[in-house]
PDB file of C-alpha atoms in Angstrom:
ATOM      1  CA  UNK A   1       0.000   0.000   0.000  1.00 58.00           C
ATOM      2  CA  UNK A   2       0.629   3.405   0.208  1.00 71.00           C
ATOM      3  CA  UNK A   3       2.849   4.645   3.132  1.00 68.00           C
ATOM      4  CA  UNK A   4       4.979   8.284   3.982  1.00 66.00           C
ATOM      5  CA  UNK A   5       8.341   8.656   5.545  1.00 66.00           C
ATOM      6  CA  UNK A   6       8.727  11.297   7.889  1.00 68.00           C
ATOM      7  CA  UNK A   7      12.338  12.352   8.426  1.00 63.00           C
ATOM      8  CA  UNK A   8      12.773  14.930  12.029  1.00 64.00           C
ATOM      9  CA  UNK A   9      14.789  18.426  10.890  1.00 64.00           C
ATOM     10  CA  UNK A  10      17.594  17.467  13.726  1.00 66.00           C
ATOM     11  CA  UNK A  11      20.791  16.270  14.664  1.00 71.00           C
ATOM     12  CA  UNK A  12      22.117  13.373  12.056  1.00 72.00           C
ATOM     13  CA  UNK A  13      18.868  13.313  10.170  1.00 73.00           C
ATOM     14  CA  UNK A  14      19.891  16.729   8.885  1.00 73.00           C
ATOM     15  CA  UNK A  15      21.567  16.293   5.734  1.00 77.00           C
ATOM     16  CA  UNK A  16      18.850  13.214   4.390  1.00 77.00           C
ATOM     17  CA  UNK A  17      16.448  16.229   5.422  1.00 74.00           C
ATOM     18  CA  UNK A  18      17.688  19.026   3.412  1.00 75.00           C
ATOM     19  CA  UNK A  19      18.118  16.684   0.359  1.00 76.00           C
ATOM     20  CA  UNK A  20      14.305  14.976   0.624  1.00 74.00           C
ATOM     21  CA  UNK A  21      12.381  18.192   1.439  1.00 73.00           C
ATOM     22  CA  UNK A  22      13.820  19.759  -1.853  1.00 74.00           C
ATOM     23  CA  UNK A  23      11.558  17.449  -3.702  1.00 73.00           C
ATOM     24  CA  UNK A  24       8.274  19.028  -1.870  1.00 72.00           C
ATOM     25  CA  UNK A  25       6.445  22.336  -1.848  1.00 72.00           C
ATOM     26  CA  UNK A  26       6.373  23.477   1.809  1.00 73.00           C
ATOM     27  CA  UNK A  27       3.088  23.588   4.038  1.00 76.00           C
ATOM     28  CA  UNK A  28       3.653  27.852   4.949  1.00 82.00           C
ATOM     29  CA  UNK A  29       0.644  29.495   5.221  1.00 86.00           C
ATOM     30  CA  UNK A  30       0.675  32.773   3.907  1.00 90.00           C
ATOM     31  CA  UNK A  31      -2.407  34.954   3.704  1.00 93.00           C
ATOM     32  CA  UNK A  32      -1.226  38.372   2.815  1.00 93.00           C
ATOM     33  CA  UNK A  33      -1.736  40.788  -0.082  1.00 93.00           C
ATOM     34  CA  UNK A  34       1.956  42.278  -0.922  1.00 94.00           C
ATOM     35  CA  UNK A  35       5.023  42.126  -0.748  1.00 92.00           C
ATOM     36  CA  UNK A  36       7.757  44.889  -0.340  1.00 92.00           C
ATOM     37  CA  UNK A  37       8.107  45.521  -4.039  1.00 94.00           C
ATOM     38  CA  UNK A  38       4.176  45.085  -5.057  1.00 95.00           C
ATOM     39  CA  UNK A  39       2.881  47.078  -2.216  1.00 96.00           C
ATOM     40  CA  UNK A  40       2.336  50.744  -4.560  1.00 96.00           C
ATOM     41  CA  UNK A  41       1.263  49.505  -7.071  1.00 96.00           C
ATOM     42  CA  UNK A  42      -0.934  46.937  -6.377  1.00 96.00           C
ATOM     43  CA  UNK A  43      -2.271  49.133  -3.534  1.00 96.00           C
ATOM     44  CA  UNK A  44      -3.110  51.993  -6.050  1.00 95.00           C
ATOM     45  CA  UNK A  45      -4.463  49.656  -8.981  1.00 95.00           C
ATOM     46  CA  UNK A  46      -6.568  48.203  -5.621  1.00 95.00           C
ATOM     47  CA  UNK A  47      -7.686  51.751  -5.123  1.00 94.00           C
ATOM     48  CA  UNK A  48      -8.322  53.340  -8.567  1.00 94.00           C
ATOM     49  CA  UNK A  49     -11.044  50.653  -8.935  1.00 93.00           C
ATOM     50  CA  UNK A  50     -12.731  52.575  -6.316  1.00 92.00           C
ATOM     51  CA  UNK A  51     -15.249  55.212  -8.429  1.00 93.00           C
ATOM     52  CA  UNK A  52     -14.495  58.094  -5.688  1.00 91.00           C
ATOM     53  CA  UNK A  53     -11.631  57.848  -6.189  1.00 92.00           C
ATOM     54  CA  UNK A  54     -11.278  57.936 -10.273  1.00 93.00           C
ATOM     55  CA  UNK A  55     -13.771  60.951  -9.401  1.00 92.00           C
ATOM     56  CA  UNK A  56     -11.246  62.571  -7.695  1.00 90.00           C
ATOM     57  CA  UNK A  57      -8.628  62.131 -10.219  1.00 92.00           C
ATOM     58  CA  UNK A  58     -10.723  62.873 -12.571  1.00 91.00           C
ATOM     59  CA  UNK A  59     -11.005  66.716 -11.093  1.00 87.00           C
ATOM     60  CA  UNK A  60      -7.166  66.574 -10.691  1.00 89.00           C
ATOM     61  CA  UNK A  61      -6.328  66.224 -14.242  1.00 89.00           C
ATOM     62  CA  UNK A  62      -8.809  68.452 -15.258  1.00 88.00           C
ATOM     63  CA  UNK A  63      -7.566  70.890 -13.343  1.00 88.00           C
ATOM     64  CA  UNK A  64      -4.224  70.604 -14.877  1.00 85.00           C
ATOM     65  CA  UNK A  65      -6.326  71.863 -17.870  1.00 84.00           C
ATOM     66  CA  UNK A  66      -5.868  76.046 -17.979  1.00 80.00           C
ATOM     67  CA  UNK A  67      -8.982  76.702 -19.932  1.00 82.00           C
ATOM     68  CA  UNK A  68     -11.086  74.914 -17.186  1.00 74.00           C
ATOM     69  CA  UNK A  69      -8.570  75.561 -14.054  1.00 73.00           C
ATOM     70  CA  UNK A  70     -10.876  76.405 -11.326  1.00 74.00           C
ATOM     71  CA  UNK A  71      -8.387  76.130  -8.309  1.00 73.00           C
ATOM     72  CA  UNK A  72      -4.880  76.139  -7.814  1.00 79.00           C
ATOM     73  CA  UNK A  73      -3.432  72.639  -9.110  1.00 78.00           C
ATOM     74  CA  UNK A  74      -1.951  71.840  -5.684  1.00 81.00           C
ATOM     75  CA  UNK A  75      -4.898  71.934  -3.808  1.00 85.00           C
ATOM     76  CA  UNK A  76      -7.379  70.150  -5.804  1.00 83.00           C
ATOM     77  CA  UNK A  77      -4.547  67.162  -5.350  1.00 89.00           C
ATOM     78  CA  UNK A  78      -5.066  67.729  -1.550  1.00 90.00           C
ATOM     79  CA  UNK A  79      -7.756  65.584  -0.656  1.00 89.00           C
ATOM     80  CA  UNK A  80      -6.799  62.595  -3.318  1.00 92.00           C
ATOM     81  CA  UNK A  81      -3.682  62.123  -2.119  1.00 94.00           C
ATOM     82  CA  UNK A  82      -4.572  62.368   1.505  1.00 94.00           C
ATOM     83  CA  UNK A  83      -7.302  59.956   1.064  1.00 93.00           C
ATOM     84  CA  UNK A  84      -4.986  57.631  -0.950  1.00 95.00           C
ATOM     85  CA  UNK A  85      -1.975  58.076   1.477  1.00 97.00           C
ATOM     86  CA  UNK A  86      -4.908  57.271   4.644  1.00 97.00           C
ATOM     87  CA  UNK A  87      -5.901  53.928   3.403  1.00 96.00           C
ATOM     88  CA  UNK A  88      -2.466  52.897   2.095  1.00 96.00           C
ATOM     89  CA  UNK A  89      -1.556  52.764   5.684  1.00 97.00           C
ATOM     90  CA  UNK A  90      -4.450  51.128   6.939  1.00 97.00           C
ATOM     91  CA  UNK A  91      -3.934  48.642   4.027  1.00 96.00           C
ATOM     92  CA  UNK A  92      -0.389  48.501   4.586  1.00 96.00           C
ATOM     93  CA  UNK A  93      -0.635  47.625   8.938  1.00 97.00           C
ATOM     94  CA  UNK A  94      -3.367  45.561   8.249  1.00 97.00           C
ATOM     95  CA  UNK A  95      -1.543  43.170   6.387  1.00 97.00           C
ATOM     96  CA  UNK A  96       1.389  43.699   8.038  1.00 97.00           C
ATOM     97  CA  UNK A  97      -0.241  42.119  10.961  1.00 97.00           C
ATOM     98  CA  UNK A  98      -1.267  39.144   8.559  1.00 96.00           C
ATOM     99  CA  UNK A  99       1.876  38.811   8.091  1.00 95.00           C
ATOM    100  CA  UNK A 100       3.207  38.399  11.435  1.00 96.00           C
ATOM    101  CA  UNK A 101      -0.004  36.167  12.636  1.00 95.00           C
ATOM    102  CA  UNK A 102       1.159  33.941   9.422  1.00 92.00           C
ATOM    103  CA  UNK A 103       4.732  33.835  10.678  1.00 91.00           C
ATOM    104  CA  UNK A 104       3.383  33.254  14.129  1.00 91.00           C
ATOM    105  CA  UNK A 105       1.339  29.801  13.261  1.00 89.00           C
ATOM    106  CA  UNK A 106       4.165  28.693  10.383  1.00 85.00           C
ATOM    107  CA  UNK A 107       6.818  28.476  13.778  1.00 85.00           C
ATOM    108  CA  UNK A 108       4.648  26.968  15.989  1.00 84.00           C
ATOM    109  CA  UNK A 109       5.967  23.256  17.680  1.00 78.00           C
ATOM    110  CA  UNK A 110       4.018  20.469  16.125  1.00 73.00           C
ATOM    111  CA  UNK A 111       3.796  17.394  17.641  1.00 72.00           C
ATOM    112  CA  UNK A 112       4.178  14.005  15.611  1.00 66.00           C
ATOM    113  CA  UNK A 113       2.891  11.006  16.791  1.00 65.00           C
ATOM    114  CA  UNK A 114       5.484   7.869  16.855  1.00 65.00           C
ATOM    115  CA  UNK A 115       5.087   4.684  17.545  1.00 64.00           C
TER     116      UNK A 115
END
C-alpha cells in the first residue's frame, strides 16, 4: 500500500532532510496581499477601482487643464492624495499584521505522533 516517511529536521537526520524536502512544496501558510516591491502599485491599482476615487482624479487632471482651471493645481490634489496616502496605511498595517499572525502559526511546535 501506500505509506509516507517522515524524516525529524535534527541532529544526524539533517543532511537526508535538506536533500528529501527539496523534492516538496512546503506547508507555509501565507495569507497576505503584498510584498515589499508590489505594495504601490498593487495598492493603487486596488484603489483606482474605487469610483471616488477615479472621481477625484478625474477633477485633478482636469484641473491641470488652464482653460477649465478652477483652483490652484496643488490643492485640488489635496484631498486625493490624503485619502490615498490614509488607506495605504491602513492597508499597509493591516496586512502587516497578517503577516506576522502567518509567521506566528508557520513556527509553531508540532507534535508528531510515533510509535
Amino acid at each position: 500500500g501506500k505509506h509516507r516517511i517522515v524524516i525529524p529536521c535534527l541532529g544526524h537526520f539533517r543532511e537526508e532532510y535538506e536533500k528529501v524536502s527539496k523534492l516538496y512544496m512546503n506547508n507555509k501558510i501565507r495569507t497576505t496581499k503584498y510584498t515589499l516591491l508590489n505594495f504601490l502599485p498593487r495598492n493603487l491599482f486596488e484603489q483606482f477601482h474605487r469610483v471616488a476615487n477615479l472621481y477625484f482624479l478625474f477633477l485633478v487632471v482636469l484641473n491641470w487643464v488652464p482653460l477649465v482651471e478652477a483652483f490652484q493645481k496643488e490643492i485640488t490634489m489635496l484631498p486625493l492624495v490624503a485619502v490615498l496616502t490614509i488607506i495605504a496605511v491602513k492597508d499597509g498595517l493591516e496586512d502587516y499584521s497578517r503577516y506576522k499572525m502567518d509567521k506566528k502559526i508557520n513556527n509553531l511546535l508540532t507534535k508528531v505522533y510515533s510509535r
